[in-house]
Coordinates of C-alpha atoms and ligand atoms in Angstrom, one line a residue:
M222 CA 128.7 131.7 46.4
E223 CA 130.5 130.5 49.5
P224 CA 128.2 128.7 52.2
P225 CA 127.0 131.2 54.7
P226 CA 128.4 131.7 58.3
V227 CA 126.1 130.6 60.9
G228 CA 124.8 133.2 63.1
E229 CA 122.4 132.8 66.1
R230 CA 119.6 130.4 66.5
A231 CA 115.7 131.3 66.3
G232 CA 113.6 128.3 67.2
S233 CA 115.5 125.6 65.4
Y234 CA 116.4 127.5 62.4
K235 CA 120.2 128.3 62.2
A236 CA 120.2 131.9 60.9
P237 CA 122.9 132.5 58.4
A238 CA 124.9 136.0 59.3
R239 CA 124.6 137.0 55.6
P240 CA 121.8 135.3 54.2
R241 CA 122.0 134.6 50.4
V242 CA 119.0 135.9 48.2
L243 CA 118.7 135.1 44.8
I244 CA 116.3 137.1 42.8
V245 CA 114.9 135.9 39.6
G246 CA 114.2 138.5 36.6
A247 CA 115.5 141.8 36.5
G248 CA 112.0 143.5 35.9
I249 CA 110.8 146.4 37.9
A250 CA 109.7 143.7 40.4
G251 CA 113.0 142.2 40.9
L252 CA 114.9 145.2 40.7
G253 CA 112.9 146.8 43.2
A254 CA 113.3 143.7 45.6
A255 CA 116.9 144.1 45.1
H256 CA 117.0 147.9 46.0
R257 CA 114.8 147.2 49.2
L258 CA 117.1 144.3 50.4
L259 CA 120.3 146.0 49.5
L260 CA 119.3 149.7 50.9
Q261 CA 116.9 148.9 53.4
D262 CA 118.3 151.4 56.5
S263 CA 121.7 151.6 54.2
Q264 CA 122.6 148.1 55.6
R265 CA 124.2 146.2 52.6
L266 CA 124.3 142.9 54.5
A267 CA 122.3 140.7 52.2
D268 CA 124.0 138.8 49.7
V269 CA 121.8 139.5 46.7
R270 CA 122.2 138.2 43.2
V271 CA 119.7 138.7 40.3
L272 CA 119.7 136.1 37.7
E273 CA 118.2 137.6 34.2
A274 CA 117.5 135.4 31.3
S275 CA 117.8 138.1 28.7
R276 CA 120.7 140.5 28.0
R277 CA 119.0 143.5 29.4
V278 CA 117.2 144.8 32.5
G279 CA 113.6 146.2 32.5
G280 CA 111.6 143.2 31.3
R281 CA 108.1 144.6 30.1
I282 CA 109.3 148.1 30.6
R283 CA 111.4 148.5 27.4
T284 CA 111.9 151.5 25.5
A285 CA 113.3 151.5 21.9
R286 CA 114.9 154.5 20.2
L287 CA 115.0 155.1 16.7
R288 CA 116.2 158.3 15.2
N289 CA 115.9 160.2 18.4
K290 CA 112.5 159.0 19.0
V291 CA 111.3 157.3 21.8
F292 CA 109.0 153.9 21.4
E293 CA 107.7 152.3 24.8
I294 CA 107.5 148.6 23.4
G295 CA 106.1 147.6 26.7
A296 CA 104.6 149.8 29.8
H297 CA 103.5 153.1 28.4
W298 CA 101.6 155.3 31.0
I299 CA 102.1 155.6 35.0
H300 CA 98.3 154.4 35.7
G301 CA 97.3 157.0 38.4
P302 CA 100.3 159.0 38.9
S303 CA 99.5 160.3 42.4
K304 CA 101.1 160.2 45.9
E305 CA 99.9 156.3 46.3
N306 CA 101.7 155.4 43.4
P307 CA 105.2 154.5 44.1
V308 CA 106.1 154.3 40.4
F309 CA 105.1 158.2 40.4
Q310 CA 106.9 158.6 43.5
L311 CA 110.0 157.2 42.3
A312 CA 109.9 158.9 38.8
S313 CA 109.5 162.2 40.5
K314 CA 112.3 161.7 42.9
F315 CA 114.6 160.9 39.9
G316 CA 113.1 164.0 38.1
L317 CA 111.9 161.8 35.2
L318 CA 108.5 163.6 34.5
D319 CA 107.5 166.9 33.0
A320 CA 106.0 169.6 34.7
D321 CA 102.4 168.8 33.8
A322 CA 102.6 165.3 35.2
L323 CA 104.0 166.7 38.3
A324 CA 101.4 169.4 38.9
E325 CA 99.1 168.8 41.9
E326 CA 96.0 169.1 40.2
N327 CA 97.1 166.4 37.5
Q328 CA 97.5 163.9 40.6
Q329 CA 94.0 164.8 41.9
V330 CA 92.0 164.1 38.6
E331 CA 89.6 161.1 39.3
V332 CA 88.8 159.7 35.8
G333 CA 88.8 156.0 36.6
G334 CA 91.1 154.7 33.8
H335 CA 92.8 155.9 30.9
P336 CA 90.8 158.8 29.4
L337 CA 90.5 159.0 25.8
G338 CA 91.1 162.7 24.3
P339 CA 89.3 164.2 21.1
S340 CA 89.1 161.2 18.6
V341 CA 88.1 160.5 15.0
C342 CA 86.1 157.7 14.3
Y343 CA 86.3 156.2 10.6
S344 CA 84.2 153.4 9.2
S345 CA 85.1 150.7 7.0
W346 CA 82.6 152.0 4.2
G347 CA 85.1 155.2 4.1
Q348 CA 82.9 157.7 5.9
Q349 CA 83.8 159.5 9.2
L350 CA 81.2 158.9 12.0
S351 CA 79.3 161.4 14.1
P352 CA 81.0 162.4 17.2
G353 CA 77.7 162.6 18.8
T354 CA 76.8 159.0 18.0
V355 CA 80.4 157.7 18.8
D356 CA 80.4 159.7 22.3
S357 CA 77.1 158.3 23.2
M358 CA 78.3 154.6 22.6
G359 CA 81.3 155.4 24.6
L360 CA 79.2 156.6 27.5
L361 CA 76.9 153.7 27.3
F362 CA 79.8 151.2 27.3
S363 CA 81.9 153.0 30.3
T364 CA 78.5 153.1 32.4
L365 CA 78.1 149.4 31.9
L366 CA 81.8 148.9 32.3
E367 CA 81.6 150.8 35.8
E368 CA 78.5 148.6 36.5
S369 CA 80.5 145.4 36.2
R370 CA 82.6 146.5 38.8
Q371 CA 80.0 146.3 41.6
F372 CA 80.0 142.6 41.9
V373 CA 82.9 142.0 44.2
H374 CA 82.5 139.7 47.1
K375 CA 78.8 139.2 46.0
A376 CA 77.5 135.7 46.4
K377 CA 75.7 135.8 43.1
V378 CA 76.6 137.4 40.0
P379 CA 74.5 137.8 36.9
A380 CA 77.0 136.4 34.4
P381 CA 80.3 134.6 34.7
S382 CA 82.0 137.0 32.5
V383 CA 82.6 140.9 32.1
G384 CA 81.9 140.2 28.2
E385 CA 78.6 138.1 28.8
Y386 CA 77.2 140.8 31.3
L387 CA 77.9 143.8 28.9
K388 CA 76.4 142.0 26.1
K389 CA 73.1 141.0 27.9
A390 CA 72.9 144.6 29.1
I391 CA 73.5 145.8 25.3
A392 CA 70.9 143.4 23.7
Q393 CA 68.5 144.8 26.5
S394 CA 69.3 148.4 25.5
V395 CA 69.1 147.9 21.9
K396 CA 65.5 146.8 22.2
E397 CA 64.7 150.2 23.4
W398 CA 66.6 152.2 20.7
P399 CA 64.2 153.9 18.6
D400 CA 66.6 153.8 15.6
D401 CA 66.0 152.1 12.2
E402 CA 67.8 148.8 11.5
E403 CA 70.6 150.6 9.8
T404 CA 71.5 152.9 12.7
K405 CA 71.3 150.0 15.0
R406 CA 73.9 148.1 13.2
L407 CA 76.0 151.2 13.0
K408 CA 75.8 152.0 16.9
L409 CA 76.8 148.2 17.5
A410 CA 79.8 148.6 15.5
I411 CA 80.8 151.5 17.1
L412 CA 80.3 149.7 20.5
N413 CA 82.5 146.8 19.4
I414 CA 85.2 149.2 19.4
F415 CA 85.2 149.8 23.0
F416 CA 85.3 146.1 23.6
K417 CA 88.3 145.9 21.6
L418 CA 89.7 148.8 23.6
E419 CA 88.8 147.1 27.1
C420 CA 90.4 143.9 25.8
C421 CA 93.7 145.9 25.4
V422 CA 93.2 147.4 28.9
S423 CA 92.7 143.7 30.5
G424 CA 95.2 142.0 27.9
T425 CA 92.8 139.6 27.0
H426 CA 91.4 138.1 23.7
S427 CA 87.8 138.6 24.8
L428 CA 85.9 140.1 27.7
D429 CA 84.2 136.7 27.8
L430 CA 87.5 135.5 29.5
V431 CA 87.4 137.8 32.1
A432 CA 85.7 137.1 35.6
L433 CA 82.8 139.6 36.3
G434 CA 82.9 139.0 40.3
P435 CA 86.4 140.0 40.9
F436 CA 86.5 142.5 38.0
G437 CA 85.9 145.5 40.7
E438 CA 89.0 144.4 42.7
Y439 CA 91.2 145.9 40.4
A440 CA 92.1 149.4 42.1
M441 CA 92.5 152.7 40.1
L442 CA 94.4 155.5 41.6
P443 CA 93.7 159.1 41.2
G444 CA 95.8 161.3 38.7
L445 CA 95.7 161.5 34.9
D446 CA 98.0 158.9 33.4
C447 CA 101.3 160.3 32.2
T448 CA 104.3 159.3 30.3
F449 CA 108.1 159.5 30.6
P450 CA 109.2 162.1 28.1
D451 CA 112.6 160.2 27.8
G452 CA 111.4 156.7 28.1
Y453 CA 110.0 154.6 30.8
E454 CA 113.4 152.8 31.0
G455 CA 115.0 155.7 32.4
L456 CA 113.3 154.6 35.6
I457 CA 114.9 151.3 35.5
N458 CA 118.3 152.8 34.6
C459 CA 117.9 155.2 37.8
I460 CA 117.1 152.1 39.8
M461 CA 120.1 150.1 38.5
A462 CA 122.4 153.0 39.1
S463 CA 121.7 153.0 42.8
L464 CA 122.4 149.0 43.0
P465 CA 126.0 147.8 43.2
E466 CA 127.6 147.1 40.1
G467 CA 127.6 143.5 38.8
I468 CA 124.5 142.3 41.0
V469 CA 122.9 141.3 37.7
L470 CA 123.9 138.2 35.9
F471 CA 122.5 138.2 32.4
N472 CA 121.8 135.4 29.8
K473 CA 121.0 133.3 33.0
Q474 CA 118.0 131.3 32.1
V475 CA 116.5 129.7 35.2
K476 CA 115.6 126.3 34.5
T477 CA 114.7 124.4 37.7
I478 CA 114.3 125.6 41.3
Y479 CA 115.2 123.1 43.8
W480 CA 113.2 123.5 47.2
G481 CA 112.2 122.0 50.2
N482 CA 114.6 119.4 51.2
S483 CA 115.4 118.5 47.6
Y484 CA 118.7 120.4 48.1
L485 CA 120.8 119.6 51.0
E486 CA 123.8 121.8 51.7
Q487 CA 126.8 120.9 53.9
M488 CA 127.1 123.6 56.6
P489 CA 129.5 123.9 59.6
T490 CA 126.5 122.6 61.7
G491 CA 125.7 119.8 59.7
L492 CA 123.4 119.1 56.6
S493 CA 120.8 121.8 56.1
S494 CA 118.0 122.3 53.5
G495 CA 118.5 125.5 50.9
V496 CA 117.4 126.3 47.7
Q497 CA 119.6 125.6 44.5
V498 CA 118.8 127.1 41.1
E499 CA 119.9 125.6 38.0
C500 CA 120.3 127.5 34.8
E501 CA 120.0 126.5 31.2
D502 CA 123.9 126.7 30.6
G503 CA 124.4 124.2 33.8
E504 CA 125.5 126.7 36.2
T505 CA 123.9 126.5 39.5
F506 CA 123.5 128.8 42.3
A507 CA 122.9 127.9 46.1
A508 CA 120.8 130.4 48.2
D509 CA 118.9 130.7 51.4
H510 CA 116.0 132.5 49.8
V511 CA 114.9 133.0 46.0
I512 CA 112.4 135.6 44.9
L513 CA 110.8 134.5 41.8
T514 CA 109.5 137.5 39.6
L515 CA 108.9 135.2 36.5
P516 CA 106.0 136.4 34.2
L517 CA 103.0 134.4 34.6
G518 CA 103.2 133.6 31.0
F519 CA 106.4 131.8 31.8
L520 CA 105.1 130.1 34.7
K521 CA 102.2 128.8 32.6
E522 CA 104.6 127.4 30.2
H523 CA 107.1 125.8 32.6
K524 CA 105.3 125.3 35.8
D525 CA 105.4 121.2 35.3
T526 CA 109.2 121.2 35.0
L527 CA 110.2 124.4 36.9
F528 CA 110.1 123.3 40.5
C529 CA 111.6 120.2 42.2
P530 CA 109.6 119.0 44.2
P531 CA 106.5 120.3 42.1
L532 CA 104.4 123.3 43.2
P533 CA 101.7 122.4 45.6
P534 CA 98.4 121.6 43.5
H535 CA 96.3 124.6 44.5
K536 CA 99.6 126.6 43.3
M537 CA 99.6 124.9 40.1
A538 CA 95.8 125.5 39.6
A539 CA 96.3 129.0 40.6
I540 CA 98.8 129.5 37.6
S541 CA 96.5 127.6 35.2
Q542 CA 93.2 129.5 36.1
L543 CA 94.6 133.1 36.2
G544 CA 94.6 134.7 32.6
F545 CA 97.5 136.0 30.9
G546 CA 96.9 137.5 27.5
T547 CA 98.6 139.6 24.7
N548 CA 98.3 143.3 24.1
N549 CA 100.8 144.5 21.5
K550 CA 101.6 147.9 20.0
I551 CA 102.2 148.9 16.3
F552 CA 104.1 152.4 15.9
L553 CA 103.6 153.9 12.5
E554 CA 105.5 157.1 11.4
F555 CA 104.0 158.9 8.6
D556 CA 105.5 162.0 6.6
Q557 CA 102.7 163.9 7.1
P558 CA 99.5 163.6 9.2
F559 CA 96.2 162.6 7.7
W560 CA 94.6 163.5 11.1
E561 CA 93.7 166.8 12.5
P562 CA 96.4 168.3 14.7
D563 CA 94.4 168.1 18.0
C564 CA 93.1 164.5 17.3
Q565 CA 94.4 162.0 20.4
I566 CA 92.9 158.7 19.0
L567 CA 91.8 157.3 15.4
E568 CA 88.9 154.5 15.6
I569 CA 87.6 152.4 12.9
A570 CA 84.3 150.9 13.2
W571 CA 83.9 147.6 10.8
A572 CA 80.7 147.1 9.0
N573 CA 78.8 144.1 10.3
E574 CA 80.7 143.8 13.4
S575 CA 78.9 143.9 16.6
P576 CA 79.6 142.7 20.4
L577 CA 76.3 140.6 19.9
A578 CA 77.8 138.8 16.8
E579 CA 80.5 136.3 16.8
P580 CA 83.8 138.0 15.8
P581 CA 85.4 137.2 12.6
A582 CA 87.0 133.8 12.2
D583 CA 89.7 134.1 9.4
L584 CA 92.8 135.5 11.4
E585 CA 94.6 136.1 8.1
A586 CA 91.9 137.9 6.3
T587 CA 90.8 140.0 9.4
W588 CA 93.5 140.2 12.0
F589 CA 93.9 144.1 11.7
Q590 CA 90.2 144.7 12.2
K591 CA 91.1 143.6 16.0
I592 CA 93.1 146.9 16.3
A593 CA 91.3 148.8 19.0
G594 CA 92.6 152.5 17.8
F595 CA 95.5 154.4 17.0
I596 CA 96.6 156.8 19.5
V597 CA 98.2 159.9 18.1
L598 CA 101.5 160.6 20.0
H599 CA 101.8 164.0 21.3
P600 CA 103.5 166.4 21.0
P601 CA 104.6 166.1 17.4
E602 CA 108.0 168.2 18.0
R603 CA 109.0 165.1 20.0
Y604 CA 107.4 162.1 17.9
G605 CA 107.1 163.5 14.5
H606 CA 103.6 162.2 12.9
M607 CA 103.3 158.9 14.9
L608 CA 100.3 156.8 15.5
C609 CA 100.7 153.7 17.9
G610 CA 98.0 151.1 17.5
F611 CA 97.0 148.7 20.1
I612 CA 95.6 144.9 19.3
A613 CA 95.0 142.4 21.9
G614 CA 94.4 138.7 21.7
K615 CA 94.6 135.9 19.2
E616 CA 94.8 138.5 16.2
S617 CA 97.7 140.2 18.1
E618 CA 99.5 136.9 18.4
F619 CA 98.9 136.3 14.6
M620 CA 100.4 139.7 13.9
E621 CA 103.7 138.6 15.5
T622 CA 103.9 135.7 13.1
L623 CA 103.7 138.3 10.1
T624 CA 106.6 140.3 8.3
D625 CA 107.0 143.9 8.6
T626 CA 105.9 144.2 4.8
E627 CA 102.9 142.1 5.4
V628 CA 101.8 144.4 8.3
L629 CA 102.6 147.3 6.6
T630 CA 100.9 146.6 3.5
A631 CA 97.5 145.6 5.5
L632 CA 97.7 148.8 7.5
T633 CA 98.3 150.9 4.5
Q634 CA 95.0 149.3 2.7
V635 CA 93.4 149.7 5.9
F636 CA 93.9 153.7 6.0
R637 CA 93.4 154.0 2.5
R638 CA 89.9 152.5 2.9
V639 CA 88.9 154.2 5.9
T640 CA 89.9 157.5 4.7
G641 CA 88.5 157.2 1.2
N642 CA 91.8 158.0 -0.2
P643 CA 93.7 155.4 -2.4
Q644 CA 96.7 157.8 -2.9
L645 CA 97.5 157.9 0.9
H646 CA 101.1 157.5 1.7
P647 CA 102.2 154.5 3.6
P648 CA 103.8 154.8 7.0
K649 CA 107.4 155.5 6.3
N650 CA 108.5 153.5 9.4
M651 CA 107.4 150.7 11.8
V652 CA 108.1 149.6 15.1
R653 CA 106.2 146.9 16.9
S654 CA 106.0 144.8 20.0
K655 CA 105.9 140.8 19.9
W656 CA 105.2 140.0 23.4
H657 CA 103.5 136.6 22.9
S658 CA 106.6 135.6 21.1
D659 CA 109.0 136.5 23.7
P660 CA 110.1 133.3 25.6
Y661 CA 110.6 134.9 28.9
T662 CA 107.3 136.8 28.9
R663 CA 104.7 134.8 26.6
G664 CA 102.4 137.5 26.4
S665 CA 101.8 141.1 27.8
Y666 CA 100.2 140.8 31.7
S667 CA 97.6 139.3 33.7
Y668 CA 93.9 139.3 34.5
V669 CA 91.4 137.5 36.5
A670 CA 89.9 135.0 34.1
V671 CA 86.5 133.2 34.5
D672 CA 86.9 130.4 37.1
S673 CA 89.7 132.3 39.0
C674 CA 89.3 135.1 41.5
G675 CA 91.7 137.2 43.8
D676 CA 92.2 134.4 46.2
D677 CA 94.3 132.9 43.2
I678 CA 96.4 136.0 43.1
D679 CA 97.0 135.6 46.8
L680 CA 97.9 132.1 46.4
L681 CA 100.1 132.6 43.7
A682 CA 102.1 135.3 45.9
Q683 CA 102.3 132.7 49.3
P684 CA 105.9 131.7 49.9
L685 CA 107.0 128.1 49.9
P686 CA 107.1 126.3 51.8
E687 CA 103.6 126.3 53.0
D688 CA 104.4 126.0 56.7
V689 CA 106.7 129.4 56.8
S690 CA 107.0 130.2 60.4
D691 CA 109.1 132.1 62.6
S692 CA 111.5 129.2 62.7
K693 CA 111.1 128.0 59.3
P694 CA 112.1 130.7 56.8
P695 CA 110.5 131.4 53.5
Q696 CA 112.6 129.5 50.8
V697 CA 110.9 130.8 47.3
C698 CA 109.0 133.7 47.4
F699 CA 106.7 135.2 44.7
A700 CA 106.6 138.6 43.0
G701 CA 105.7 140.2 39.9
E702 CA 102.9 142.0 38.4
A703 CA 100.3 138.8 38.5
T704 CA 101.0 138.4 42.4
H705 CA 99.4 141.8 43.3
R706 CA 95.6 141.5 44.2
T707 CA 94.7 144.9 43.4
F708 CA 97.2 146.5 41.3
Y709 CA 98.0 143.4 39.0
S710 CA 99.0 144.2 35.4
T711 CA 100.9 147.3 36.1
T712 CA 104.3 148.5 37.0
H713 CA 103.2 149.8 40.2
G714 CA 101.6 146.6 41.2
A715 CA 105.0 144.7 40.0
L716 CA 107.2 147.2 42.2
L717 CA 104.9 146.8 45.0
S718 CA 105.1 143.1 45.0
G719 CA 109.0 143.2 44.9
W720 CA 109.0 145.3 48.0
R721 CA 106.5 143.1 49.5
E722 CA 108.8 140.0 49.3
A723 CA 111.9 141.9 50.1
N724 CA 110.2 142.9 53.5
R725 CA 109.1 139.5 54.0
L726 CA 112.6 138.7 54.2
I727 CA 113.5 141.6 56.0
H728 CA 110.7 140.9 58.6
F729 CA 112.0 137.2 59.0
Y730 CA 115.4 138.1 59.8
K731 CA 114.3 140.9 62.3
K732 CA 113.3 138.0 64.3
V733 CA 116.5 136.4 64.3
P734 CA 119.0 138.4 66.4
H735 CA 122.5 139.2 64.5
A736 CA 121.4 138.2 61.4
V737 CA 120.1 141.5 59.7
L738 CA 119.2 141.7 55.9
Ligands
6YU78 C1 101.6 150.0 33.4 C2 101.2 150.9 31.2 N1 101.3 148.8 29.5 C3 101.9 147.5 27.5 C4 102.5 146.3 27.3 C5 103.1 145.2 28.3 C6 102.9 145.7 29.4 N2 102.1 147.0 31.2 P1 108.8 141.8 34.0 O1 108.2 140.8 33.1 O2 109.0 143.2 33.6 O3 110.1 141.1 34.5 C7 110.4 139.6 34.7 C8 111.8 139.1 34.2 O4 112.1 137.9 34.2 C9 112.2 139.5 32.7 O5 113.3 140.6 32.4 C10 112.3 138.6 32.2 O6 113.3 138.3 31.2 C11 112.9 137.5 33.3 N3 112.9 136.3 33.0 C12 111.6 135.3 32.6 N4 112.2 134.1 32.4 C13 113.2 134.0 33.4 C14 114.1 132.9 33.6 N5 113.6 131.6 33.4 N6 115.0 133.0 34.4 C15 115.6 134.3 34.3 N7 115.0 135.3 34.2 C16 113.7 135.3 33.7 N8 101.7 148.9 32.9 O7 101.6 150.4 34.7 N9 101.4 150.8 32.5 O8 100.9 151.7 30.1 C17 101.3 149.4 30.9 C18 101.7 147.7 29.1 C19 102.4 146.2 25.8 C20 103.5 144.3 27.9 C21 102.2 147.1 29.9 C22 101.6 148.5 31.5 C23 102.4 146.2 32.2 C24 103.8 146.5 32.8 O9 104.9 146.4 31.9 C25 104.2 145.3 33.9 O10 103.2 144.8 34.7 C26 105.4 145.3 34.5 O11 106.6 145.8 33.9 C27 105.7 143.7 35.0 O12 107.0 143.9 35.8 P2 107.3 142.4 36.3 O13 108.7 143.0 36.9 O14 106.4 141.8 37.4 O15 107.8 141.4 35.2 C28 89.6 146.2 35.8 C29 90.9 145.9 35.2 C30 92.0 146.1 34.3 C31 93.3 145.5 34.4 N10 94.2 146.2 33.7 C32 94.4 147.5 33.7 C33 95.5 148.0 33.5 C34 96.1 148.3 32.4 C35 97.8 147.6 32.3 N11 98.2 148.6 31.4 C36 98.8 148.3 30.3 C37 98.7 149.3 29.3 C38 100.1 149.5 28.9 C39 100.1 150.2 27.3

């Protein structure tokens, strides 16, 4: 990029007439920021480039296609598809949703999260469990989980983590159950399924890692979660189509960001501090502003070398302390369903598992027991007979190290065991995600871990340098799902964070005459 012509002064800041903005990462946060900068008031004045490490746009929004079937490798649902949700708004505008999702009544449903439809619960001893018992344990778990959201801004919390809070309450509750020991064990095994499901929702290995106090800060929007019939990536493609061609540079793995006074540019008016971004291939880019949308997993791994000068200590601490875990999906296609047509989720209770006991330690022998459940993908006319298993945590990361054959063999054995049918046909196809192995993500999404809080999210989102003012521009801005205090871990949180940082620059330049973004 050429050095910018110099515009008017605001305080001591010599504003460039056409500020150069580099966006790092072409996920929904990065593309959302580019879209806002370039199309705001239809003024295409900002000089915007997006540097993307991989060969594709979309990041954690990733749709795979196999024989005309759509597999969401990353984001699955629009959580809370209603007026306040910008992803829902965009998807509606681009005509990407079906009539059910667009219905007013769908947008008004208040379900508080992702509701589970009719389910069947198998057991590791080959019996289907009574829906009544499963439902009563589901109700107990959801009631306690709802309670655990009530400690936001409380000076004292009854336990450090959501897991410990739930376990204490359950231990108390068990004492009051009138059941015999065997029934109690069965109920605890069922309750353990809900712990695993919630690990997937929070993207964590264990609920013992999720901080109790801030848990209720995550905000749920109304609306019954919906999917994109033709794939989530359609949204990314529509955003891309509205951006100028060639704006995204691919295979540009950003290695170091020089900020503060570490990069001085020769300008017509003398030396001026800018930002320089160096990529792994040695190419460098100079800019007035950088918007970073790097996943928290990548920041955790590279925080010590990514910035020159290093990040301020409190920002380093926020990156270390916030949580970022793995949630993977395993899609399994069968020739024939072994489940009932209306069934929406298959669960498995494992004998002797209990939230009150230590989880099995031998990953190799038991990793598959961590699968929280298998969603039946509907309708069958679109998906065929397809299950999607969700698995979080260390077991999920272990699963990534196995071959397809090892995973298929293990899961075929599981299905044969729990259905009591040793002849059950193995799945004919499998597609799975491996988010922890992805060097540019290193996991799935963020959560507020024990020893961190919502303030850490805000700290992460603060621009650099720290003393940004009307006369001192933000050099490095931080966006991405992990920087949204109430919608972290979602696509709408990511999009809003990208818009937030684009707006930060737009507002800064509004104060500087003749230098419009
Ligand atoms: C949602 C959902 N969903 C499942 C799974 C996953 C996620 N999410 P990106 O990573 O997209 O972009 C960054 C880019 O940067 C990327 O392209 C990189 O290649 C690039 N990059 C990295 N390093 C670089 C470098 N050095 N140089 C240059 N470029 C570099 N969200 O709304 N609905 O159903 C799911 C799900 C398996 C993995 C999800 C879901 C999360 C979203 O996918 C994710 O937040 C956004 O896509 C991130 O966008 P971004 O732009 O920030 O980063 C109480 C409480 C509970 C809290 N949780 C409850 C909500 C549960 C969340 N839902 C999860 C469920 C599923 C199934």
